[in-house]
Short mmCIF file of C-alpha atoms in Angstrom, two decimals:
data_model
loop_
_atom_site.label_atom_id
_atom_site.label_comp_id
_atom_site.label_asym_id
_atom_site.label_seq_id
_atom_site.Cartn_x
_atom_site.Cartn_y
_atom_site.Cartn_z
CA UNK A 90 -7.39 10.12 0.10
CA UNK A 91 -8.04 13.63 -1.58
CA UNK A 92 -7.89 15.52 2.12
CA UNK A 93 -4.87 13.23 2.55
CA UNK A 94 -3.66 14.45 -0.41
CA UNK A 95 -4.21 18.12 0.37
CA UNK A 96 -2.30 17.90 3.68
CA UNK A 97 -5.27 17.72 5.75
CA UNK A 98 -4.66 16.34 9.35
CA UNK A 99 -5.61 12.55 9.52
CA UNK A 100 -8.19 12.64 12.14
CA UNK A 101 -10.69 15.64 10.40
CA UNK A 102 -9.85 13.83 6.94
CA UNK A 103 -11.67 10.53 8.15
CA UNK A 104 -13.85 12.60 10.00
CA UNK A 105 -15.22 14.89 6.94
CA UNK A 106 -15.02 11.61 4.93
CA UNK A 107 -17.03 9.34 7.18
CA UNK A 108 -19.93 12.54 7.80
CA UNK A 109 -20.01 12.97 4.46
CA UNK A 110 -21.56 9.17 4.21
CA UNK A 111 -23.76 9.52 6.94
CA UNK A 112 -24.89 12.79 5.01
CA UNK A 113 -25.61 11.40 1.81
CA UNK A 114 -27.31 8.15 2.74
CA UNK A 115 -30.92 8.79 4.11
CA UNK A 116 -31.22 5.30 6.06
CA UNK A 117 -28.35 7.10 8.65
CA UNK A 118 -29.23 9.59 11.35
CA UNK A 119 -26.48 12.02 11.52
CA UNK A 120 -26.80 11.19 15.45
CA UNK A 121 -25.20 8.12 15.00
CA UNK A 122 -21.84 9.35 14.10
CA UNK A 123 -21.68 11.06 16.83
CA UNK A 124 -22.15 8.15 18.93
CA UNK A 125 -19.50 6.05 17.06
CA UNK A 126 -17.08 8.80 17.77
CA UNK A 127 -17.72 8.50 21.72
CA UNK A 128 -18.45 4.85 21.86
CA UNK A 129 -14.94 4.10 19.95
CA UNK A 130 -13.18 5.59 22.72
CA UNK A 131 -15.16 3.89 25.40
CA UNK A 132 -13.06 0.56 25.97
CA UNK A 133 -11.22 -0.82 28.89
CA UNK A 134 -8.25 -2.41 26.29
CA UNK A 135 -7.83 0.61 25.16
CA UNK A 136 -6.45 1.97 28.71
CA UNK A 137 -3.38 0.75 27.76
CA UNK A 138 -2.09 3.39 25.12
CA UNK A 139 -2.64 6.58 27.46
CA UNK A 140 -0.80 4.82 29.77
CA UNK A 141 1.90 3.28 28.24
CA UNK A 142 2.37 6.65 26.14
CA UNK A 143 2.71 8.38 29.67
CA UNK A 144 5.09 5.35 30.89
CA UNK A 145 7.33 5.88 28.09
CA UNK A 146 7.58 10.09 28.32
CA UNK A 147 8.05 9.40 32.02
CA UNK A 148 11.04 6.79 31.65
CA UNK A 149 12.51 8.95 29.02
CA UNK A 150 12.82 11.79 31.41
CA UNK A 151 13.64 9.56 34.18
CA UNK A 152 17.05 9.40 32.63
CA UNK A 153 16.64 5.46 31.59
CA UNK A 154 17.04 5.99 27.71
CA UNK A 155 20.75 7.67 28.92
CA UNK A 156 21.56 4.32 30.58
CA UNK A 157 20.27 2.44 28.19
CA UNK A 158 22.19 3.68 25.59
CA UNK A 159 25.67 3.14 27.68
CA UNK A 160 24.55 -0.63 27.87
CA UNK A 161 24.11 -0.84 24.20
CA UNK A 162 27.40 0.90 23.44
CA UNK A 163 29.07 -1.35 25.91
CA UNK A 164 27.57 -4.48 24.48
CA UNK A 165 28.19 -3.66 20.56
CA UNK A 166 30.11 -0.04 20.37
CA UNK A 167 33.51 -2.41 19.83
CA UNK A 168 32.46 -3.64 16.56
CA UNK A 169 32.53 -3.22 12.66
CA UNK A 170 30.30 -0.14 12.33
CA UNK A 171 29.80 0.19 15.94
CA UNK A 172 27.61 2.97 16.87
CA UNK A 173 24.93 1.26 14.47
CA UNK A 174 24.78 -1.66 15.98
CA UNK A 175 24.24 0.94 18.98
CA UNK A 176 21.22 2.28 17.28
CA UNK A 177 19.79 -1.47 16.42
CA UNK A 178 20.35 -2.65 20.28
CA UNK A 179 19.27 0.37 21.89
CA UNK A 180 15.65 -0.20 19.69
CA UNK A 181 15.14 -3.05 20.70
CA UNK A 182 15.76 -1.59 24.50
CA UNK A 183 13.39 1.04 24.02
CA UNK A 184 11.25 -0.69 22.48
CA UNK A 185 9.77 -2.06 25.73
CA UNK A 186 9.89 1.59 26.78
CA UNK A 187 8.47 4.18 24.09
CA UNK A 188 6.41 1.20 22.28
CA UNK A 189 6.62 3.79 19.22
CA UNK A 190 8.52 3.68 16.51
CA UNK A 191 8.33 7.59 15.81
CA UNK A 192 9.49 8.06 19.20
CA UNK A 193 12.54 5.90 19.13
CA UNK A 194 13.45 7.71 16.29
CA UNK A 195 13.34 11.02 17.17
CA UNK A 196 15.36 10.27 20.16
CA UNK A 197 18.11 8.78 18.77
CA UNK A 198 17.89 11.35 15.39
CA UNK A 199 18.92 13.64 18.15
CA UNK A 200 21.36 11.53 20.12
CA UNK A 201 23.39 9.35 17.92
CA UNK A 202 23.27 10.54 14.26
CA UNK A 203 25.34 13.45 15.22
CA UNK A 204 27.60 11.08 16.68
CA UNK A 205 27.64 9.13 13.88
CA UNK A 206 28.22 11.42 11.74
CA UNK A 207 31.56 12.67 13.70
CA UNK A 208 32.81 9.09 13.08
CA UNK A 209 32.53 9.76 9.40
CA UNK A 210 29.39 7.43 8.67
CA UNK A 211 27.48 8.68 5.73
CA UNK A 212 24.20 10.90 6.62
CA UNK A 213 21.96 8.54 4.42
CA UNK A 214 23.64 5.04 6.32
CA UNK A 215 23.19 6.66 9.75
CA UNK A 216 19.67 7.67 9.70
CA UNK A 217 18.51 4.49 7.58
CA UNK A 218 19.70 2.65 10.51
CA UNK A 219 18.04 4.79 12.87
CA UNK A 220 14.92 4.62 11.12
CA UNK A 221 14.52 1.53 9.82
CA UNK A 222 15.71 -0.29 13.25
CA UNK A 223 12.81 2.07 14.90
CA UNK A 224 10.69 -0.78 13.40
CA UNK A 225 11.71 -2.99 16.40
CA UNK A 226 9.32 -1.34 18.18
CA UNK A 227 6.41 -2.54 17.01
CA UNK A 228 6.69 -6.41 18.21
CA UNK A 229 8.95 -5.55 21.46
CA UNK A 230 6.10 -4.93 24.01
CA UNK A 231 4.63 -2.70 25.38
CA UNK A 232 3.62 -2.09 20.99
CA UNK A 233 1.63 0.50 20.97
CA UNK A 234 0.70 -0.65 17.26
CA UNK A 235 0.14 -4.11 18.82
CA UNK A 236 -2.30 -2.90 21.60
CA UNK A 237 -4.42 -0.90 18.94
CA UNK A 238 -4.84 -3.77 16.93
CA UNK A 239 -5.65 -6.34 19.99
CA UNK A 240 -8.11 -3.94 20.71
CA UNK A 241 -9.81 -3.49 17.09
CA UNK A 242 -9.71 -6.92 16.71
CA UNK A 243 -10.47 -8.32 19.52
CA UNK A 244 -7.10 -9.98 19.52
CA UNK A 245 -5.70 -10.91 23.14
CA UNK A 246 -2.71 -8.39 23.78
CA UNK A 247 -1.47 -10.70 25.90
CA UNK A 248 -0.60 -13.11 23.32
CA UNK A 249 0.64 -9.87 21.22
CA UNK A 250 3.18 -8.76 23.43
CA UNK A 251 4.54 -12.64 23.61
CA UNK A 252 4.21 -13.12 19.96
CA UNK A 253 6.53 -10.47 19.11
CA UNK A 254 9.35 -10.98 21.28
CA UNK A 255 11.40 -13.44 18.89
CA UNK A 256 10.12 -11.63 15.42
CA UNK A 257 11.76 -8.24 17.49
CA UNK A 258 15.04 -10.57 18.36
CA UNK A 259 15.19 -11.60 14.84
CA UNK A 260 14.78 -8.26 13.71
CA UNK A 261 17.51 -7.32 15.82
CA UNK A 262 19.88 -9.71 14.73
CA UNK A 263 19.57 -9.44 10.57
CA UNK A 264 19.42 -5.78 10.91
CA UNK A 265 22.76 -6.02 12.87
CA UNK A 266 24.02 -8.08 9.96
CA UNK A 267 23.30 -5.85 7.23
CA UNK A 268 24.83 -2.40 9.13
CA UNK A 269 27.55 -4.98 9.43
CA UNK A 270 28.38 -5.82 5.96
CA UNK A 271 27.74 -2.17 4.86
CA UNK A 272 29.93 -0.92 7.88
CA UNK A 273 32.85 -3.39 6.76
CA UNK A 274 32.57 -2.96 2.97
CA UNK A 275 32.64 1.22 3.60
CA UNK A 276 35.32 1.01 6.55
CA UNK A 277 33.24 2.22 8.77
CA UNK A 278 34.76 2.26 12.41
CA UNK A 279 36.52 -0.89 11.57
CA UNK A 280 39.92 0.32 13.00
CA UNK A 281 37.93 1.45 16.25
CA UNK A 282 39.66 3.05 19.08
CA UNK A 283 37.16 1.40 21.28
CA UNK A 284 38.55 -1.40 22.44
CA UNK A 285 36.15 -4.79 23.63
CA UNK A 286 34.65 -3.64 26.70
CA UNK A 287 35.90 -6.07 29.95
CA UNK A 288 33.06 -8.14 31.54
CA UNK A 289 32.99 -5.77 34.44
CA UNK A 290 32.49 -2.62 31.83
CA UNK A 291 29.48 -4.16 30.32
CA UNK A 292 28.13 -5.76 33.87
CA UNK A 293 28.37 -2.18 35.43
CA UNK A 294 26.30 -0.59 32.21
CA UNK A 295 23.89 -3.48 32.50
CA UNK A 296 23.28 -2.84 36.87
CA UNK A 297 22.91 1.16 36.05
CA UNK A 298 19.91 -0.06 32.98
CA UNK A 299 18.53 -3.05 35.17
CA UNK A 300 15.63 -1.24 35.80
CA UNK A 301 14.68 -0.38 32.60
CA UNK A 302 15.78 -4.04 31.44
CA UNK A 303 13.24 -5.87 33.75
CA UNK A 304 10.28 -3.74 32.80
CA UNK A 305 9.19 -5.21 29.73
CA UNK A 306 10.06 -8.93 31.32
CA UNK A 307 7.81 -7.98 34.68
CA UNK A 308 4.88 -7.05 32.38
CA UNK A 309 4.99 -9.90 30.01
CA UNK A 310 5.20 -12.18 33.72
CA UNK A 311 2.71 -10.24 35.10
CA UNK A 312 0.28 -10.78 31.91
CA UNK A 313 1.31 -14.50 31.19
CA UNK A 314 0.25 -15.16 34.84
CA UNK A 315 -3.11 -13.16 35.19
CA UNK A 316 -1.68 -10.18 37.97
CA UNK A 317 -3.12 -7.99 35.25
CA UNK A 318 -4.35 -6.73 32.50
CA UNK A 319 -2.28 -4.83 29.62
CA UNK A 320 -4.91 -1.82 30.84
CA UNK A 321 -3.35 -2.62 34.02
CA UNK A 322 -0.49 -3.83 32.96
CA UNK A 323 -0.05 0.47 31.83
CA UNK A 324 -0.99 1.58 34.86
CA UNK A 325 1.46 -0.25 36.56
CA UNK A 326 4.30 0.96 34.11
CA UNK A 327 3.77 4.92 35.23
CA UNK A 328 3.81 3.67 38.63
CA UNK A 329 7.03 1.67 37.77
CA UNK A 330 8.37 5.04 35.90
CA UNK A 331 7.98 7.31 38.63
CA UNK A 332 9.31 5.25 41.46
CA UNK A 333 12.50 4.55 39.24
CA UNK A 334 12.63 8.30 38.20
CA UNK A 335 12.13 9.34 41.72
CA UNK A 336 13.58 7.23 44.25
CA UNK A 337 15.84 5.20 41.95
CA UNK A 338 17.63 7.44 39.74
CA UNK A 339 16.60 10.70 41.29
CA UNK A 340 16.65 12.51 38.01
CA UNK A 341 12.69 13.43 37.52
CA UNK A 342 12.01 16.66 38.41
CA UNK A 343 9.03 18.36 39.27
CA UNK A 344 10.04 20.59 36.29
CA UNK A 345 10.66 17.51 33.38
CA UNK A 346 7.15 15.63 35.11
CA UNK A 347 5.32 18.91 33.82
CA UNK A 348 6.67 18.66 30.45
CA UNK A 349 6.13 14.88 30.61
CA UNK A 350 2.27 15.60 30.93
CA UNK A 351 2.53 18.01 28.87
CA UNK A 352 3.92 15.87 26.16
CA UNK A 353 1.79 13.25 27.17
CA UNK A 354 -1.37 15.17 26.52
CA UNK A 355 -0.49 16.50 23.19
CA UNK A 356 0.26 12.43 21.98
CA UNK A 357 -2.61 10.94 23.47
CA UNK A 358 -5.01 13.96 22.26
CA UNK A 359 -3.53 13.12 18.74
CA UNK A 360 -3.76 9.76 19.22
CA UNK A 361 -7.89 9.65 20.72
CA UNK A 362 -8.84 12.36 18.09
CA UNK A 363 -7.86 9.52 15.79
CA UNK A 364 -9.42 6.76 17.16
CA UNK A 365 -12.59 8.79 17.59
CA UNK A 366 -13.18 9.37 13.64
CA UNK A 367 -11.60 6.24 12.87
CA UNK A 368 -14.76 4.42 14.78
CA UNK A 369 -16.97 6.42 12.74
CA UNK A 370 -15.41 4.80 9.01
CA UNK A 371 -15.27 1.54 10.85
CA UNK A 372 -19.08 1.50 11.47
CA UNK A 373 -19.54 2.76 7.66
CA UNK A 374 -16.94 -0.05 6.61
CA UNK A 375 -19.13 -2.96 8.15
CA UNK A 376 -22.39 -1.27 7.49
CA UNK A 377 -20.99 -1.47 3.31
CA UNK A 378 -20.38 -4.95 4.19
CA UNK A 379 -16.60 -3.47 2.64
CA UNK A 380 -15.13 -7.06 4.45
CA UNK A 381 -17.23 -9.12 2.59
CA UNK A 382 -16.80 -7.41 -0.65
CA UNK A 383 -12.95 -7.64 -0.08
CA UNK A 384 -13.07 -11.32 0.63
CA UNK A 385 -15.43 -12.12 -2.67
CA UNK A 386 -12.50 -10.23 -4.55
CA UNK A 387 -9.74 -11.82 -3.05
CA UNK A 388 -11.13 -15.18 -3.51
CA UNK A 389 -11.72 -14.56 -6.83
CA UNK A 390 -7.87 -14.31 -7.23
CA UNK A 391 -7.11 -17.04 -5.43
CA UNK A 392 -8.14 -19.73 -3.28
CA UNK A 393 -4.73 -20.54 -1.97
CA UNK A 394 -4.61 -19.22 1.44
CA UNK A 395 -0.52 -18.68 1.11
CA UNK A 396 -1.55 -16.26 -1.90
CA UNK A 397 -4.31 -14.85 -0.01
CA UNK A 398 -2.13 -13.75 2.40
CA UNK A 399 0.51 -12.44 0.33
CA UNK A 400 -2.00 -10.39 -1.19
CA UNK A 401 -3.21 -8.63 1.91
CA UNK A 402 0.36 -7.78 3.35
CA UNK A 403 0.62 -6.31 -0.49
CA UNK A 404 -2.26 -4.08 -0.31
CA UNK A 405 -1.48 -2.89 3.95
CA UNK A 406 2.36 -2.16 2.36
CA UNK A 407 0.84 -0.05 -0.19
CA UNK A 408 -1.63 1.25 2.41
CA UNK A 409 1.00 1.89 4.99
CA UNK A 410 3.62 3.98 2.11
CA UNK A 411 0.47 6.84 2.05
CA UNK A 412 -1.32 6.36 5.71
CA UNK A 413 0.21 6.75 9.16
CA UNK A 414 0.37 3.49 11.07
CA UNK A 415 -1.86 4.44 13.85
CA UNK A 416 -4.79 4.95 11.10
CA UNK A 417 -3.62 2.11 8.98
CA UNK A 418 -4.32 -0.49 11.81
CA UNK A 419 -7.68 0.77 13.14
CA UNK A 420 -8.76 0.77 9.43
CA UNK A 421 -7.57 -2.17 7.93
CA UNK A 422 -7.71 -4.57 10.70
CA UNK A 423 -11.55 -4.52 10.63
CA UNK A 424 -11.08 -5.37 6.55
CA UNK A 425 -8.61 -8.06 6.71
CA UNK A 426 -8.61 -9.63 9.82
CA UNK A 427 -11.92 -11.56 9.33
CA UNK A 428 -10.69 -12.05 5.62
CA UNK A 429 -7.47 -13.96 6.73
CA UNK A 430 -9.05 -15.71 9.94
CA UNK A 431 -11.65 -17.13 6.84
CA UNK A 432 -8.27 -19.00 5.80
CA UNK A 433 -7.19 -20.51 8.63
CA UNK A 434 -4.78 -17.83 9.57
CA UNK A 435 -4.06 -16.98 13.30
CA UNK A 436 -5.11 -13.66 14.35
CA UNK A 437 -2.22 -13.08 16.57
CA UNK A 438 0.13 -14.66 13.96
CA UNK A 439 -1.04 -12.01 11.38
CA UNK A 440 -1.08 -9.34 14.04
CA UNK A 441 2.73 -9.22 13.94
CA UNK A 442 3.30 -9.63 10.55
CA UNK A 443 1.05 -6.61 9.70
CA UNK A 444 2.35 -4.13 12.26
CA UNK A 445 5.78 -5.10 10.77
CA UNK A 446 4.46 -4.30 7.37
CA UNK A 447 2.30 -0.96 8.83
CA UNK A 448 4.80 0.12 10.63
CA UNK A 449 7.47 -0.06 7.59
CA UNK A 450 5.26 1.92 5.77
CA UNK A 451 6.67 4.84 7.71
CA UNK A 452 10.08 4.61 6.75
CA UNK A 453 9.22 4.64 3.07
CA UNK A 454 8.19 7.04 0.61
CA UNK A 455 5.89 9.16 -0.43
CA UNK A 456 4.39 9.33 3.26
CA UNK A 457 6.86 8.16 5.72
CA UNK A 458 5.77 9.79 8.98
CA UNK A 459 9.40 8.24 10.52
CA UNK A 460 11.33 9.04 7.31
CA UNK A 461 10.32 12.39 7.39
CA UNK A 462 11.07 12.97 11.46
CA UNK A 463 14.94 11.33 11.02
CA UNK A 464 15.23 13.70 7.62
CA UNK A 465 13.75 16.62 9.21
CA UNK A 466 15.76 16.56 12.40
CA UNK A 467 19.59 15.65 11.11
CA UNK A 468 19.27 18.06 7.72
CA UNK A 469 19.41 14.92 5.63
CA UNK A 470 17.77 15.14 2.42
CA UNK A 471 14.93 12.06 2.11
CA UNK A 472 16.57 11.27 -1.17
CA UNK A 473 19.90 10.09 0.50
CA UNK A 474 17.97 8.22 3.02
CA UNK A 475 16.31 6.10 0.43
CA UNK A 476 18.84 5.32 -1.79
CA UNK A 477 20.88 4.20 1.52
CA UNK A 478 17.83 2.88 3.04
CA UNK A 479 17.15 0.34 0.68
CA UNK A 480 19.03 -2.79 2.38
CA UNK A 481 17.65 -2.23 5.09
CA UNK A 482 14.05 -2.24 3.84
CA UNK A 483 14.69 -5.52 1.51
CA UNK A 484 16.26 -7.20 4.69
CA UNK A 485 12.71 -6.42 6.54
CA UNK A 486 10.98 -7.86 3.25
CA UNK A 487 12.54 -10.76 4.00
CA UNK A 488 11.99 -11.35 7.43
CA UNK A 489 8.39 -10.86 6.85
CA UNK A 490 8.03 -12.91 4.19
CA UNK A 491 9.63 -15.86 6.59
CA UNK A 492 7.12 -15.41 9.41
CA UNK A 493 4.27 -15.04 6.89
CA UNK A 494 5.15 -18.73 5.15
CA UNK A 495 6.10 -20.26 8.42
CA UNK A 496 3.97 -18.89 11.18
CA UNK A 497 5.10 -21.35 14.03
CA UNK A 498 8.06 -19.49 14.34
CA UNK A 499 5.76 -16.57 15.65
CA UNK A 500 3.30 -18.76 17.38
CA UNK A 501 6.19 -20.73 19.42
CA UNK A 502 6.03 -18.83 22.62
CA UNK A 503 2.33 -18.01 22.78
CA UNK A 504 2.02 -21.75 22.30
CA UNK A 505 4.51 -22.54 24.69
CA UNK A 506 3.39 -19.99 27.26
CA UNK A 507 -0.10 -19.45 26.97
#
């Protein structure tokens, strides 16, 4: 927390931390955390993030997020507070595309708050809704979030990527309510001169977007039914990326595939430089027996397994407001998950409801990693953004307290399908 404190990058903070252990206890040979660093990065599961990273850089260049942004304007642009509804629909289209929140963000930071802006929406309204609907992201697959922690916790991805298809919908939806009672109450675009878009308007946007539309639907198929793997499943999405940039839309150039790799490098070298240490402090975290000691205290509290797991989404909100949500997740899942699963509570069922809560902890202060990239990029100052952000954030409270106290509405589909 100190070299967090002092601005030191995440991955050589839980590095320096986690030597420093291995230094100052003599029944560890140095060796070993060496070892942990290679071994952590030495899983088949964890194919699946290169890959989808490199899937979603690829169908980002491939000129799908352009299309998929005329869909969602056709589909909602016409209402109360239209081009944030926009925002909300198009995350929940990309989110079977970038599978990161940060990402969405950026991209629509860059795209539509300038719009929205024009249309006289207030700075702090516009990229609150761009931020906070970024969360959709990490339940629609392909979740990055959600693949880290299937892999961590040895937690079927499979039955991830299901799992979070109606918590993303419902996401969806009661964010789209609350930009809509804002929007109406502040006039926002409620005299539009959009008119409702005809049926052959919106059919037209949806047969340019088709493409990117049946992605996340042919890998949730082709998981359900065993044609692959979510590894697999990632290699078949940059496949899928550049025959749809290529052949399809005929917008990826060799030019934009070089700064896709590029790109796609930089991420992923982030992203494995992470994982790396992060294996190290889990090996240190189960050789403290830090679970155990956890579970002894939370028991202590309580008994009540409802409480029990109030508690924990209390301490991985608090976690999330100071730690990235990459780190969070490969830290805390090896804590809490065995915890929780002592209780009777699903795995895959408290796999969604803590990458909602992770994940939120980047569009909240003091260390929101997504606050800070929508601030950053429209000249917004982060105190706007939270005093307008606020709605939003309660609304997501709520939501996750609903699928925390009544987990069948997560568990429905992987029941049904699975």
């Amino acid at each position: 927390m100190i070299f967090l404190l002092l601005n030191v990058p995440v991955a050589f903070a839980i590095g320096i931390a986690s030597l420093s252990f291995f230094l100052l206890e003599p029944n560890l040979p140095t060796a070993l955390s060496v070892q942990r660093m290679v071994s952590g990065t030495q899983s088949f599961p964890l194919l699946a993030v290169p890959f989808f990273v490199l899937a979603g850089h690829i169908m980002n260049a491939a000129g799908i997020t352009s299309r998929l942004i005329r869909f969602a304007n056709a589909l909602t642009g016409h209402l109360v507070g239209g081009l944030a509804h926009v925002s909300i629909v198009l995350s929940g289209l990309m989110g079977g595309v970038s599978g990161s929140a940060n990402a969405d963000a950026a991209m629509q930071s860059r795209i539509l708050a300038p719009q929205m802006l024009k249309r006289g929406y207030s700075g702090g309204y516009a990229i609150s809704v761009i931020a906070v609907s970024s969360l959709i992201t990490a339940t629609i697959p392909p979740s990055i979030g959600l693949i880290l922690y299937g892999f961590v916790g040895e937690v079927s991805i499979g039955k991830l990527f299901i799992a979070g298809i109606v918590p993303g919908v419902l996401l969806t939806l009661l964010l789209m309510a609350t930009s809509y009672l804002i929007a109406k109450k502040r006039g926002y675009d409620v005299k539009a001169d959009i008119e409702k878009p005809s049926f052959r308007v919106v059919f037209n946007a949806f047969k340019e977007s088709v493409w990117a539309l049946l992605f996340p639907v042919i890998l949730i198929v082709g998981i359900r039914f065993g044609i692959f793997t979510a590894s697999e499943g990632g290699a078949f999405a940059v496949i899928y990326a550049l025959i749809i940039g290529v052949f399809v839309y005929r917008e990826l150039s060799w030019g934009k595939l070089s700064e896709v790799l590029s790109e796609t490098v930089m991420d992923n070298a982030v992203i494995m430089l992470i994982i790396s240490t992060a294996a190290i402090l889990g090996y240190i975290i189960t050789y403290a027996r830090v679970p155990h000691s956890m579970s002894e205290l939370i028991v202590g509290v309580s008994g009540d397994p409802t409480v029990v797991l109030m508690l924990v989404l209390l301490f991985v909100l608090i976690a999330g407001m100071f730690m990235e949500a990459t780190v969070n997740t490969l830290l805390l899942t090896p804590i809490f998950l065995p915890i929780v699963q002592q209780f009777g509570v699903d795995p895959v069922h408290f796999g969604i409801i803590m990458m909602l809560i992770v994940t939120l902890g980047g569009m909240t202060p003091p260390v929101g990693v997504t606050m800070y990239t929508v601030c950053s990029l429209t000249g917004i100052s982060v105190e706007r953004y939270i005093k307008e952000s606020l709605p939003f954030l309660v609304s997501v409270v709520v939501l996750v307290l609903v699928l925390a106290l009544f987990p069948g509405i997560v568990m429905f589909l992987p029941n049904l399908l699975m």
